[in-house]
Coordinates of N, CA and C in Angstrom, one line a residue:
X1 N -24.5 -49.1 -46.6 CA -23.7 -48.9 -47.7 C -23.5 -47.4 -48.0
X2 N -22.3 -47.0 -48.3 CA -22.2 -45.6 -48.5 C -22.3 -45.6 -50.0
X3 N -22.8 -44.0 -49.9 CA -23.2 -43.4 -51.3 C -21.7 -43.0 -51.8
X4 N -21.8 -43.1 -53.0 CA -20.8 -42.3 -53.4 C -20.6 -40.8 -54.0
X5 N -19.7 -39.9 -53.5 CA -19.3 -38.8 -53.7 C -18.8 -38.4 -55.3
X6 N -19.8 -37.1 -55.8 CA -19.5 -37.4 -56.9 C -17.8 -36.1 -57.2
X7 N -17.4 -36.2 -57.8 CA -15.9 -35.0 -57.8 C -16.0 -33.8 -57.6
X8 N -17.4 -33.2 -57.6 CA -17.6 -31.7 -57.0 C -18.0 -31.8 -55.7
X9 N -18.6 -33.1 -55.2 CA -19.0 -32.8 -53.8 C -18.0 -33.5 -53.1
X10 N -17.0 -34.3 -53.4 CA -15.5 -34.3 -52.8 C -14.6 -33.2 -52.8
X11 N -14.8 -32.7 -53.7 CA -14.0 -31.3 -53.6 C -14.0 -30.3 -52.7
X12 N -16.0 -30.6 -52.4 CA -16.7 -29.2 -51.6 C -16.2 -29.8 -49.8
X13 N -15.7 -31.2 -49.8 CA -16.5 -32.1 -48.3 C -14.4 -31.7 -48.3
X14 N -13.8 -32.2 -48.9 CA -11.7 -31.7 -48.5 C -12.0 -30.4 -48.0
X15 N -12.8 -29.2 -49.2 CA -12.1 -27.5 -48.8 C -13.4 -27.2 -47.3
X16 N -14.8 -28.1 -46.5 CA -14.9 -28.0 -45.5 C -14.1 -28.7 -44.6
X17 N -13.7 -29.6 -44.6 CA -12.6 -30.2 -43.5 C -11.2 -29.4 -43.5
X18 N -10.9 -29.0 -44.8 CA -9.8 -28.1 -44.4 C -10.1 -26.7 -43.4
X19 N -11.3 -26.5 -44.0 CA -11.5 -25.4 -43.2 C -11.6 -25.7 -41.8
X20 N -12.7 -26.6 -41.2 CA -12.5 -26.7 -39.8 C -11.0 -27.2 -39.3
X21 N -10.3 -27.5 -39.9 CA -8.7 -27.7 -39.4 C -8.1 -26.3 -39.2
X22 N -8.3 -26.0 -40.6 CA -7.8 -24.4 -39.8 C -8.6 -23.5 -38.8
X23 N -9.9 -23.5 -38.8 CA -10.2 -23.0 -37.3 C -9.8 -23.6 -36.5
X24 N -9.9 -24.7 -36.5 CA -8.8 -25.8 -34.7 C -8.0 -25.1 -34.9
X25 N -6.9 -25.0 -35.6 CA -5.6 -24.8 -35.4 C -5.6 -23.1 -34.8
X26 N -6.5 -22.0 -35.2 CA -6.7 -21.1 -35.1 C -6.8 -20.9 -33.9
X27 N -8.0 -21.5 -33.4 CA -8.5 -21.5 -31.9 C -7.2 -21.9 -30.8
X28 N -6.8 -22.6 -31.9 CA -5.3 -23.3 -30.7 C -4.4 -22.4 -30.0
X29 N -4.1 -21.2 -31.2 CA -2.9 -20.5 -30.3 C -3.4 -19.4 -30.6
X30 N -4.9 -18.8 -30.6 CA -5.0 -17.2 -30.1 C -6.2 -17.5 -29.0
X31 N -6.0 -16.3 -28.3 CA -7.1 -16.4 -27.2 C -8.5 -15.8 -27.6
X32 N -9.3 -16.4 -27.2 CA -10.7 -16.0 -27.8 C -11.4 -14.4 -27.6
X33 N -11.1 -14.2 -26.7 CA -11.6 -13.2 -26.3 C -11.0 -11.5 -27.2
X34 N -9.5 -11.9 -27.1 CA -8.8 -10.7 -27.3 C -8.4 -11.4 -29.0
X35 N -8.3 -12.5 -29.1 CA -7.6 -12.6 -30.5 C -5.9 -12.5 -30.4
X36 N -5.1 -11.8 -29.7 CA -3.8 -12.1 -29.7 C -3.5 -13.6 -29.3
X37 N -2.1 -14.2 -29.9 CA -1.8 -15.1 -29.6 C -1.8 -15.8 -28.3
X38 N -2.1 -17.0 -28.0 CA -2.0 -17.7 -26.4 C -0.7 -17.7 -26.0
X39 N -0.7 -18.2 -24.4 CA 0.5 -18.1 -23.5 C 1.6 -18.9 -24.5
X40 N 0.9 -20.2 -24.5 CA 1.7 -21.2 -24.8 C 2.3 -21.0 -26.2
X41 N 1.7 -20.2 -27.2 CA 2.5 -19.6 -28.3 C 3.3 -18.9 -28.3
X42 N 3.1 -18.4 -27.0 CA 3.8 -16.7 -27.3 C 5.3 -18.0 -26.6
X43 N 5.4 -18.7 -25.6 CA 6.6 -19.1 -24.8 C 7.2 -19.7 -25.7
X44 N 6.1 -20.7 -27.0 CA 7.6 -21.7 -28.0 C 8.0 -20.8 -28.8
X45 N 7.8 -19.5 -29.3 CA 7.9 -19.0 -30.5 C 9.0 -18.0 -29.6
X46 N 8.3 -17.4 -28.6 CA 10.3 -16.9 -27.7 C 11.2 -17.7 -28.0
X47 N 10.8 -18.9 -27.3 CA 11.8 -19.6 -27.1 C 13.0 -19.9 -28.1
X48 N 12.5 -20.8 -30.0 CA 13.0 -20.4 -30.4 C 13.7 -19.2 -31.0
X49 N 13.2 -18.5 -31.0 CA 13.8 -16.9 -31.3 C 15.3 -16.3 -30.4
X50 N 14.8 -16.6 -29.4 CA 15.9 -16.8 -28.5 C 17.2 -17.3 -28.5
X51 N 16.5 -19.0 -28.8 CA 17.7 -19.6 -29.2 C 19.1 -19.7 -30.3
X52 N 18.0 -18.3 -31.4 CA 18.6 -17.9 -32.6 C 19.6 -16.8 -32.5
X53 N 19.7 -16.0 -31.5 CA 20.0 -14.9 -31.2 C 21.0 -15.8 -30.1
X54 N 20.6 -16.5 -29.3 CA 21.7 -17.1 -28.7 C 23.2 -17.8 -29.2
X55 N 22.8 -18.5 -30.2 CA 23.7 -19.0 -31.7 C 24.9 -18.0 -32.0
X56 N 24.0 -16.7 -32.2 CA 24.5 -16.2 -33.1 C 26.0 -15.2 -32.0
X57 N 25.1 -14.7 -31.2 CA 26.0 -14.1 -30.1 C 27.2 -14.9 -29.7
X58 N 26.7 -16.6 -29.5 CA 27.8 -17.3 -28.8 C 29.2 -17.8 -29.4
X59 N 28.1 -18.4 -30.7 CA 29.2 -18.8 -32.4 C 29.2 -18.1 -33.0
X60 N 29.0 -17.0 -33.3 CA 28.8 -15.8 -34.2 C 28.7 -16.3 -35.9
X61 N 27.6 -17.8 -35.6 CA 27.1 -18.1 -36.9 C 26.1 -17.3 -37.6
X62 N 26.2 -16.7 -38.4 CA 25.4 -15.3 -39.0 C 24.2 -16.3 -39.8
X63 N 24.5 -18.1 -39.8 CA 23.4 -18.3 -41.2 C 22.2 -18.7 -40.2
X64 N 22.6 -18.3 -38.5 CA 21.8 -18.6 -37.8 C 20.4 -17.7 -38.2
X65 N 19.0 -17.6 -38.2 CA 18.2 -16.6 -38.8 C 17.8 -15.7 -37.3
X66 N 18.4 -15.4 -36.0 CA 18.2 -14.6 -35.3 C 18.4 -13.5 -35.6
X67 N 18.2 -12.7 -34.1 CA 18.4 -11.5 -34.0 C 19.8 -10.4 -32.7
X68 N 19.9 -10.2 -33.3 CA 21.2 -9.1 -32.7 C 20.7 -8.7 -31.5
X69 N 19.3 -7.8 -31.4 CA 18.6 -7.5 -30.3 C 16.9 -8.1 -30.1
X70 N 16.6 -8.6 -29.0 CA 15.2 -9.0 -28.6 C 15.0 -7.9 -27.3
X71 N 13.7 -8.0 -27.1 CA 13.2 -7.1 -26.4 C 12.0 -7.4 -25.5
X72 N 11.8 -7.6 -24.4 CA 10.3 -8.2 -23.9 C 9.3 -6.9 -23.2
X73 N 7.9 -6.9 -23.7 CA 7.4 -6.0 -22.7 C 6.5 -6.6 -21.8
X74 N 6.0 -6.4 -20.7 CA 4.8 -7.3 -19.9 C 4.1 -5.7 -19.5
X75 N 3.0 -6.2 -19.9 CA 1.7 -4.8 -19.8 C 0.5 -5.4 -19.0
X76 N -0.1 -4.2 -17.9 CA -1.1 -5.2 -17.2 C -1.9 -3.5 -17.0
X77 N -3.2 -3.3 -17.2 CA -4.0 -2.7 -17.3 C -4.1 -2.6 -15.4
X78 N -4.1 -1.0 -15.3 CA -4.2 -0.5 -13.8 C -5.5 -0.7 -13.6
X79 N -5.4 -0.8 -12.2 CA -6.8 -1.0 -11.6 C -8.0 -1.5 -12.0
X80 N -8.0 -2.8 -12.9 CA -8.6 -3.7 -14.2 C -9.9 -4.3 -13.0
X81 N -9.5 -4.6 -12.0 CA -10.6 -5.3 -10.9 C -11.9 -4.1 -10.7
X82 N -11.1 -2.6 -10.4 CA -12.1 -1.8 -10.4 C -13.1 -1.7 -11.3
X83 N -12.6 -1.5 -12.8 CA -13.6 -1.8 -13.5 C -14.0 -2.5 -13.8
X84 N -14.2 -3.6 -13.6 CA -15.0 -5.2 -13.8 C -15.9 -4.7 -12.6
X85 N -15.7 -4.2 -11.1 CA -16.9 -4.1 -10.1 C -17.9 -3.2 -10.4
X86 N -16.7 -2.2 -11.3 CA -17.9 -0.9 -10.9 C -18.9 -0.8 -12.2
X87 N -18.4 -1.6 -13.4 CA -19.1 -1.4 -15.0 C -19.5 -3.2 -15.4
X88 N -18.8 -3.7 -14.7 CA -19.8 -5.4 -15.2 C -18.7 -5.6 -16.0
X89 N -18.7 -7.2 -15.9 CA -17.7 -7.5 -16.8 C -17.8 -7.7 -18.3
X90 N -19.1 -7.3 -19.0 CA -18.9 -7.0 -20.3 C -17.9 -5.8 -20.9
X91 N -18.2 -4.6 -20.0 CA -17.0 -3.7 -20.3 C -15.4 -4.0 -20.0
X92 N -15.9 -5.2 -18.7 CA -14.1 -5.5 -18.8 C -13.7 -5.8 -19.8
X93 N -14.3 -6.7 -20.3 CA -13.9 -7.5 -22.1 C -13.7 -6.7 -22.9
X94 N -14.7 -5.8 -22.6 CA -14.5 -4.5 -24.1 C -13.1 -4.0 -24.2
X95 N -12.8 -3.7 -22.5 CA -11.8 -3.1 -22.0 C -10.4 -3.7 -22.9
X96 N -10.0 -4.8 -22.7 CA -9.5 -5.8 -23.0 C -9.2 -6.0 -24.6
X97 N -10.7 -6.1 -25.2 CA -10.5 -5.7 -26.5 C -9.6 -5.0 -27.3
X98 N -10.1 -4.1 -26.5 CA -9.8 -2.3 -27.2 C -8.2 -2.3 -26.8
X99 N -7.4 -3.0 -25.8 CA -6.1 -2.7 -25.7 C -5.2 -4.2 -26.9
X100 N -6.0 -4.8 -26.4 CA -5.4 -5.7 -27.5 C -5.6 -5.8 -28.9
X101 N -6.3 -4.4 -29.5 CA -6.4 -3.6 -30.6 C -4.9 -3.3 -31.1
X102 N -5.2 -2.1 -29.8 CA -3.9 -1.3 -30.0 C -2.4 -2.3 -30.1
X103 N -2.3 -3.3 -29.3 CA -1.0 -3.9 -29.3 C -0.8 -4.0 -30.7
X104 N -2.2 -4.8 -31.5 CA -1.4 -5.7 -32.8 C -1.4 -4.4 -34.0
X105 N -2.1 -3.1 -33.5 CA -1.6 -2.3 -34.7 C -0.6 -1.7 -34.2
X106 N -0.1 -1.2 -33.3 CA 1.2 -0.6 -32.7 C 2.3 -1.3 -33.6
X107 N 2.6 -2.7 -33.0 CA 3.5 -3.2 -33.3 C 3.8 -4.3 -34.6
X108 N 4.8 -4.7 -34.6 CA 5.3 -5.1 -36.0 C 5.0 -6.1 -36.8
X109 N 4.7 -6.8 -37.7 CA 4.0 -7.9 -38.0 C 5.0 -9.1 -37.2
X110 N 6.5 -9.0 -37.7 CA 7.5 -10.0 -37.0 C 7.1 -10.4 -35.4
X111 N 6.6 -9.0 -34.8 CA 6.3 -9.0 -33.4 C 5.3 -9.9 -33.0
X112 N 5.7 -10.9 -31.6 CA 4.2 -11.5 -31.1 C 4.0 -10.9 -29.8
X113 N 2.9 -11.0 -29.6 CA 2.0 -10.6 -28.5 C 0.9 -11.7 -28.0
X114 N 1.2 -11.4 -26.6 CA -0.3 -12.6 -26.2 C -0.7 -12.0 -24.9
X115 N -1.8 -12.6 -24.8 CA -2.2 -12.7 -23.7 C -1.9 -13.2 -22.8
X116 N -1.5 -13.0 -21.7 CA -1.0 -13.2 -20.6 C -1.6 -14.5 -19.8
X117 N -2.0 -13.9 -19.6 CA -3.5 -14.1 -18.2 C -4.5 -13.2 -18.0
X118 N -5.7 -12.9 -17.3 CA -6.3 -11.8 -17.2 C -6.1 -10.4 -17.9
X119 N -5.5 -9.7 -17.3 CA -5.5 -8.1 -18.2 C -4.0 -8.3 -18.1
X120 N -3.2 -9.1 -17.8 CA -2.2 -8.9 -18.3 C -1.5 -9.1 -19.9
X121 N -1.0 -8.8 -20.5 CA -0.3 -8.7 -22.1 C 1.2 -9.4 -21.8
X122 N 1.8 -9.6 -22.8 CA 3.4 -9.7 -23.1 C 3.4 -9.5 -24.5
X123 N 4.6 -9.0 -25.1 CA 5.2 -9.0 -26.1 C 6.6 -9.3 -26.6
X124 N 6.8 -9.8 -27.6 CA 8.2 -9.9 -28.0 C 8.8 -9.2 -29.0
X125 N 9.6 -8.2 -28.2 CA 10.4 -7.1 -29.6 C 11.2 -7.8 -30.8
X126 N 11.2 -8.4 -31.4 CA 12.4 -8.9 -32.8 C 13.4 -7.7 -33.1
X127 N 14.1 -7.8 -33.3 CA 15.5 -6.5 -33.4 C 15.1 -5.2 -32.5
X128 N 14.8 -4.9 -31.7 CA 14.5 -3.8 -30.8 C 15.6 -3.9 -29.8
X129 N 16.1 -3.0 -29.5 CA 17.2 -2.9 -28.0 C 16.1 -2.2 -27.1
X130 N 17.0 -2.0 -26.1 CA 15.9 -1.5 -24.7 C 15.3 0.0 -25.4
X131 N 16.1 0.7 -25.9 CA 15.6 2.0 -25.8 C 14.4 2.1 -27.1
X132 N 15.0 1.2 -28.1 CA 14.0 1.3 -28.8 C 12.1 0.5 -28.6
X133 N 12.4 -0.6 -27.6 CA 11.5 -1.1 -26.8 C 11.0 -0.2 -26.0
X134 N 11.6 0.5 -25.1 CA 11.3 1.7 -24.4 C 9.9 2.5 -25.1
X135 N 10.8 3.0 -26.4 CA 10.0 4.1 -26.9 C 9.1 3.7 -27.5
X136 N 9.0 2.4 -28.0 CA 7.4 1.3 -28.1 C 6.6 1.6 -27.3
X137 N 6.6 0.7 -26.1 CA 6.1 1.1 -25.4 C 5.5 2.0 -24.5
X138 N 6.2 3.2 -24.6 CA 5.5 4.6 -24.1 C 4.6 4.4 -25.3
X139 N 4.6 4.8 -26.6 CA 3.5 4.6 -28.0 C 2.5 3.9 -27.6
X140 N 2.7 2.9 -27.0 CA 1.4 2.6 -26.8 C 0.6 3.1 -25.5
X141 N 1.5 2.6 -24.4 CA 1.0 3.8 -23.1 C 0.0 4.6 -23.0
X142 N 0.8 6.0 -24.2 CA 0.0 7.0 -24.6 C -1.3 6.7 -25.3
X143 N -1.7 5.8 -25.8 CA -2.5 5.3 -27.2 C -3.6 5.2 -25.9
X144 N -3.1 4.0 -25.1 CA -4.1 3.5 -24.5 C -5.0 4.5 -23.3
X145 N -3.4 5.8 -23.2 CA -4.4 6.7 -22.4 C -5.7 7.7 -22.5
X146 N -5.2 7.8 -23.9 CA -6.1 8.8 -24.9 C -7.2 7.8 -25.3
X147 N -7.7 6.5 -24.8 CA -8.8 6.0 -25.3 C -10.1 6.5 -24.4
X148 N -11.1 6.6 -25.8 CA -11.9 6.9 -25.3 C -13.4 5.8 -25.8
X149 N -14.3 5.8 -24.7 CA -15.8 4.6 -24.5 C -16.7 5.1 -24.9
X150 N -17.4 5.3 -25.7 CA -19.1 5.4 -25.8 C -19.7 5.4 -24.8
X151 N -20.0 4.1 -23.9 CA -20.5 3.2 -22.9 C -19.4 2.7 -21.8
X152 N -19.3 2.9 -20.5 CA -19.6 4.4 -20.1 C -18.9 5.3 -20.8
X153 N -18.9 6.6 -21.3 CA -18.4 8.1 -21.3 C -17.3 8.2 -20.5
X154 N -17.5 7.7 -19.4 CA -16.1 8.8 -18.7 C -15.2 7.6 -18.3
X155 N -15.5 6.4 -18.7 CA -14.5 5.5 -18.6 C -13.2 6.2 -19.2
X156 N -12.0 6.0 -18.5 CA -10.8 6.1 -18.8 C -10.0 4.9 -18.1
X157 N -8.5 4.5 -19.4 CA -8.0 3.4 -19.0 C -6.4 3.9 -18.8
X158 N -5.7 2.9 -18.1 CA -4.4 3.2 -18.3 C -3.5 2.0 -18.4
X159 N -2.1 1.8 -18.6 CA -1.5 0.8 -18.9 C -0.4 1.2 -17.9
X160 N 0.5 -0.1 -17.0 CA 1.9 -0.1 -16.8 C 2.6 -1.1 -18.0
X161 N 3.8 -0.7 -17.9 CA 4.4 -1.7 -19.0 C 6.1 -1.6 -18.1
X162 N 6.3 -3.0 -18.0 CA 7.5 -3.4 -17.6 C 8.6 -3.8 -19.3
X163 N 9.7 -3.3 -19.3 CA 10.6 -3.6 -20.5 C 12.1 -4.4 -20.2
X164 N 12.2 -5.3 -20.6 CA 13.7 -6.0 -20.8 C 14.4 -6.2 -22.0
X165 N 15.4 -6.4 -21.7 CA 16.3 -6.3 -23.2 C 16.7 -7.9 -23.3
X166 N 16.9 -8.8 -23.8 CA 17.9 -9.9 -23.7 C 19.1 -9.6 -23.8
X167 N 19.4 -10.8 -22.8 CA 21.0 -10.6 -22.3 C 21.8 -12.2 -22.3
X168 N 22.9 -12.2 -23.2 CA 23.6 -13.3 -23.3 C 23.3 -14.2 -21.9
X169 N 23.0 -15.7 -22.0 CA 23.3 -16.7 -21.1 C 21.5 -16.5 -20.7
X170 N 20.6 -15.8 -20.8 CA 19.2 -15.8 -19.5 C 18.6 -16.4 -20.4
X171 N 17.3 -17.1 -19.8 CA 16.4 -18.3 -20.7 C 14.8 -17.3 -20.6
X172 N 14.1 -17.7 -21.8 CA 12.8 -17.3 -21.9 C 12.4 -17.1 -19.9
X173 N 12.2 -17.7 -19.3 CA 12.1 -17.5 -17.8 C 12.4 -16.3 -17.1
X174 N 13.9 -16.1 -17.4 CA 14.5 -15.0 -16.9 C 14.2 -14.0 -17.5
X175 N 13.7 -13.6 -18.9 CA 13.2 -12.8 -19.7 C 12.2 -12.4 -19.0
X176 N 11.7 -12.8 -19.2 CA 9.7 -12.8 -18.4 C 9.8 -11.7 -17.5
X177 N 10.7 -12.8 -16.7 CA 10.8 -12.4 -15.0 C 11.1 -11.2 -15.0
X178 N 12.4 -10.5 -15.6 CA 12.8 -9.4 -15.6 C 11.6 -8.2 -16.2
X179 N 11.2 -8.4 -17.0 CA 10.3 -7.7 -17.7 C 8.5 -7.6 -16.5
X180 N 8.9 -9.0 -16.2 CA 7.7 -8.2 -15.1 C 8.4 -7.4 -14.2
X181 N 9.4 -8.0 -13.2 CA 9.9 -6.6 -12.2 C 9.8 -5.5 -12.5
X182 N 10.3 -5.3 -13.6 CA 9.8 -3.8 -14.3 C 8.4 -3.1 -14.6
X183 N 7.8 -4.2 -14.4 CA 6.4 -3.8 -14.5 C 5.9 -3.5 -12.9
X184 N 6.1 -4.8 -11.7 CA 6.0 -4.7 -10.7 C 6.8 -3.5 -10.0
X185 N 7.8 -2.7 -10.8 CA 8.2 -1.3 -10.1 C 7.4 -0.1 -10.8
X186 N 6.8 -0.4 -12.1 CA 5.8 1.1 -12.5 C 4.8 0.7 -12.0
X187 N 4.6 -0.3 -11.1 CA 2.9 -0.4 -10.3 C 3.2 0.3 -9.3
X188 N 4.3 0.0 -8.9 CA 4.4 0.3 -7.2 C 4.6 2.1 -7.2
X189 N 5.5 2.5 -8.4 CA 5.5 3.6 -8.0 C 5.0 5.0 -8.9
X190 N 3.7 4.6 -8.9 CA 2.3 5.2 -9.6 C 1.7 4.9 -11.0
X191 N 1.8 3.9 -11.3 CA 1.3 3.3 -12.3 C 1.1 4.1 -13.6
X192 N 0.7 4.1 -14.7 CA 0.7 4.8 -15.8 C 2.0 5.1 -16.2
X193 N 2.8 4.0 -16.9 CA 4.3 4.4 -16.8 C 4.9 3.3 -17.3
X194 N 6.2 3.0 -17.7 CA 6.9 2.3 -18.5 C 8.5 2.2 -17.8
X195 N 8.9 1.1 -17.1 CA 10.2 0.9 -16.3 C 10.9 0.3 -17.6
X196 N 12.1 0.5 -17.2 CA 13.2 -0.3 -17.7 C 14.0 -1.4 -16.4
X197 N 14.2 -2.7 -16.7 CA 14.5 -3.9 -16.0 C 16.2 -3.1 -15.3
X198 N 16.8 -2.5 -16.7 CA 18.0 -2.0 -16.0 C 18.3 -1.2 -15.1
X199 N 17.0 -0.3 -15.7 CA 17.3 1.1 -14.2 C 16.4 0.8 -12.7
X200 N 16.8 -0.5 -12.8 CA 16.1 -1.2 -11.3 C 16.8 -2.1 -10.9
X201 N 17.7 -2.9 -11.7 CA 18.2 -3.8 -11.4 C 19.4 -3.8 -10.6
X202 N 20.4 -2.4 -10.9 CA 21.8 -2.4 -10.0 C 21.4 -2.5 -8.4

């Protein structure tokens, strides 16, 4: 036979189940480690965004609530394996931490950011064109170059960052994609550095 609950300890037993709901829900779409949002958030929350900005471009329905300009960045920490070999992977994590710091104060509250995969990042500019996405991302670049470790001392990190603009007709996919190429061209041609998808694409 159950006891019964008297109106304060109902009260107390709703605001803990509410609570663990909102941790689930919490846990759901940011990654544990770094705290920015997961893959899978960052792709439905492009996605519609996209679609809003797509509306608006195509029907030029203004009560659409997009944006004029979107902007993608894909960021992947240079030589991220070396430091996991040579400092243990608790500093990787730290590593990791400390840039996914910088992402969510850099940028905008409207802005999302996630975790990728491993040491890689993405983000989504909201009203940003390229150049102003550009100049984001150098901001951070530089941020992340000037960091400095306690543990080791002479640890130094650095960031590539690939940039795309959206472009009438391309889907969250093609966004991505583009925005990595641009990353996969500041890897290849000396890392520490910030491509634009256009000045590679002709």
């Amino acid at each position: 036979m159950y006891s019964k609950l008297s109106n304060e300890e109902l009260i107390d037993r709703i605001k803990e189940l509410e609570e663990k709901v909102h941790e689930l829900e919490h846990s759901l779409v940011h990654d544990k480690l770094t705290m920015l949002k997961t893959r899978g958030y960052f792709e439905e929350k492009s996605k519609a965004h996209l679609e809003s900005t797509e509306k608006i471009k195509t029907e030029r329905r203004h009560e659409w609530s997009g944006f004029n300009d979107i902007s993608f960045l894909f960021l992947d920490i240079d030589h991220f394996k070396n430091i996991n070999d040579t400092y243990g992977h608790a500093t990787g994590d730290s590593v990791l931490q400390k840039v996914a710091e910088t992402l969510k104060k850099d940028l905008r509250v409207g802005d999302i950011v996630a975790r990728w995969g491993g040491e890689e990042f993405v983000a989504i500019l909201l009203g940003a064109n390229e150049e102003q996405a550009k100049n984001k991302a150098e901001q951070i670049r530089g941020e992340v170059e000037q960091m400095t470790f306690e543990n080791p001392a002479e640890l130094k990190i650095t960031i590539s960052i690939g940039v795309a603009e959206f472009e009438e007709g391309k889907s969250f996919e093609d966004m991505v994609s583009h925005a990595d190429e641009a990353l996969y061209s500041a890897k290849e041609t000396g890392r520490n550095k910030t491509v634009v998808y256009s000045e590679i694409k002709a």
